[in-house]
């Protein structure tokens, strides 16, 4: 069983389907021919998340028979991805959905029609220019990570041949401008707040520099700023796509599926002909397109307003997912866990995050309307976090915690204050923040040292709690005031918020003796 057999027609479809493989229901060659002539969508960044999500929902849309165009991939960073993960398999791949019950679902993805190098020296650049000059092009999109939207002075100084992704994109937008100021939507699909603004900032940095240096006409900048021509919508994307999993490789081998080799590029991109990802996914997009759009809603994407995209993101980041992750990471590190899924089998930890979400954070959530907050948390607790295929560790989640606390917990506390709600309803969120002091000490529940995860403020904050010792109830606890009054760490002064003394009391319990982390956690969770 090989992917290339599907295009050649030399395969037994009944055998594949009998083994649980969902095959494309559309004419792959016809879609490729139509897309080559009248392309509608170019995507930058052909990594695992793209194949597992945007390309997969386009595949679902094509399966409905109501659409006839695929997506063209442009790679700006790691050209080996195209050479090793796409070309040998004729741009086909296998999506393996990892179920929380330990089973897998398998679907052949055939929506990707071309894979091109965004390289001025390569023939593919000529093809990209041709595509960008085609009036049929509706959208370009990105999964290049937040770092991909950056630029620097050296790259700006390269003139019209920059090497950073945003510079190359701007150069291609110039081609579209020169072809008659054709409309286009520039759509980020990266998991970062207000992602459309990040793309826009990158593009404008290059365009403004080029206009200033008279490399391009001033009308180019006006074209980019004209929302009737070019738009930069926001989106919220959420789907975990880990590296190819050994257990998945073994399950595919047992089926007789031969395209299961691991691929690591010289730039240390880890991929394979198959991509494995969790079953739960969300893509909410601001519906602000100037030249039409691919109907990704046929595959499950939600098109809505910018305001609702922002509400969905806020719901996820301040209530339904991110705070739960951080609570688990802080206590998971102290209790010796190395897998989030294993933590979900711990009654104290599972109840801890469940009650944080449903009891303490939910009262200040704004329901975005398109996704139900209760259902979102339910999926997190019952499908996402317990998933045995997800090799996520609390140590990874705990990275940069000081940068996350103001949003993940500070915003909820601020809303309690703004709405005049009873602060006594907050018990477990203060316990998370109390646990942070014990975490910073770098001692696990048995008093043994562990290495806190990397954080830009780690050394500074550890210095504050350094005088504190385990098992000394009469020691000087004044360092806690220095910590919990830090607005830059928690988003507000927790003493001014009326929580400082409560948190101090919890910290003292957590520092009481070996085993105090478990005892204190159990005490407050059980009482809640």
Tab-separated table of N, CA and C in Angstrom, residues 156-161 174 178 206-218 220:
chain	number	residue	atom	x	y	z
A	156	UNK	N	15.797	44.292	5.365
A	156	UNK	CA	15.197	45.477	4.734
A	156	UNK	C	16.176	46.138	3.770
A	157	UNK	N	17.465	46.043	4.100
A	157	UNK	CA	18.492	46.687	3.276
A	157	UNK	C	18.800	45.915	1.997
A	158	UNK	N	18.236	44.732	1.843
A	158	UNK	CA	18.501	43.928	0.648
A	158	UNK	C	17.725	44.412	-0.575
A	159	UNK	N	16.919	45.427	-0.410
A	159	UNK	CA	16.141	45.918	-1.537
A	159	UNK	C	15.040	44.954	-1.915
A	160	UNK	N	14.871	44.699	-3.212
A	160	UNK	CA	13.755	43.897	-3.689
A	160	UNK	C	14.033	42.389	-3.693
A	161	UNK	N	15.133	41.961	-3.072
A	161	UNK	CA	15.395	40.528	-2.958
A	161	UNK	C	15.690	40.140	-1.514
A	174	UNK	N	3.892	42.787	-4.793
A	174	UNK	CA	4.267	43.815	-5.775
A	174	UNK	C	3.923	43.335	-7.188
A	178	UNK	N	1.521	45.188	-9.846
A	178	UNK	CA	1.946	45.541	-11.197
A	178	UNK	C	1.062	44.902	-12.265
A	206	UNK	N	8.405	46.205	4.823
A	206	UNK	CA	9.148	46.137	3.559
A	206	UNK	C	8.618	47.169	2.561
A	207	UNK	N	7.295	47.238	2.434
A	207	UNK	CA	6.718	48.152	1.441
A	207	UNK	C	7.090	49.604	1.736
A	208	UNK	N	7.017	49.994	3.015
A	208	UNK	CA	7.351	51.377	3.377
A	208	UNK	C	8.822	51.674	3.095
A	209	UNK	N	9.686	50.703	3.365
A	209	UNK	CA	11.114	50.909	3.091
A	209	UNK	C	11.363	51.050	1.593
A	210	UNK	N	10.705	50.206	0.794
A	210	UNK	CA	10.907	50.263	-0.649
A	210	UNK	C	10.394	51.562	-1.250
A	211	UNK	N	9.277	52.048	-0.731
A	211	UNK	CA	8.750	53.333	-1.208
A	211	UNK	C	9.706	54.453	-0.815
A	212	UNK	N	10.181	54.417	0.421
A	212	UNK	CA	11.107	55.446	0.903
A	212	UNK	C	12.374	55.500	0.058
A	213	UNK	N	12.857	54.329	-0.355
A	213	UNK	CA	14.076	54.273	-1.162
A	213	UNK	C	13.791	54.362	-2.652
A	214	UNK	N	12.520	54.633	-2.992
A	214	UNK	CA	12.081	54.824	-4.375
A	214	UNK	C	12.338	53.605	-5.248
A	215	UNK	N	12.253	52.421	-4.622
A	215	UNK	CA	12.385	51.182	-5.381
A	215	UNK	C	11.059	50.785	-6.011
A	216	UNK	N	9.973	51.266	-5.414
A	216	UNK	CA	8.627	50.986	-5.919
A	216	UNK	C	7.827	52.287	-5.843
A	217	UNK	N	6.760	52.404	-6.635
A	217	UNK	CA	5.946	53.627	-6.574
A	217	UNK	C	5.153	53.716	-5.271
A	218	UNK	N	4.849	54.930	-4.864
A	218	UNK	CA	4.068	55.147	-3.643
A	218	UNK	C	2.686	54.506	-3.748
A	220	UNK	N	2.021	51.622	-4.595
A	220	UNK	CA	2.064	50.243	-4.082
A	220	UNK	C	1.654	50.208	-2.622
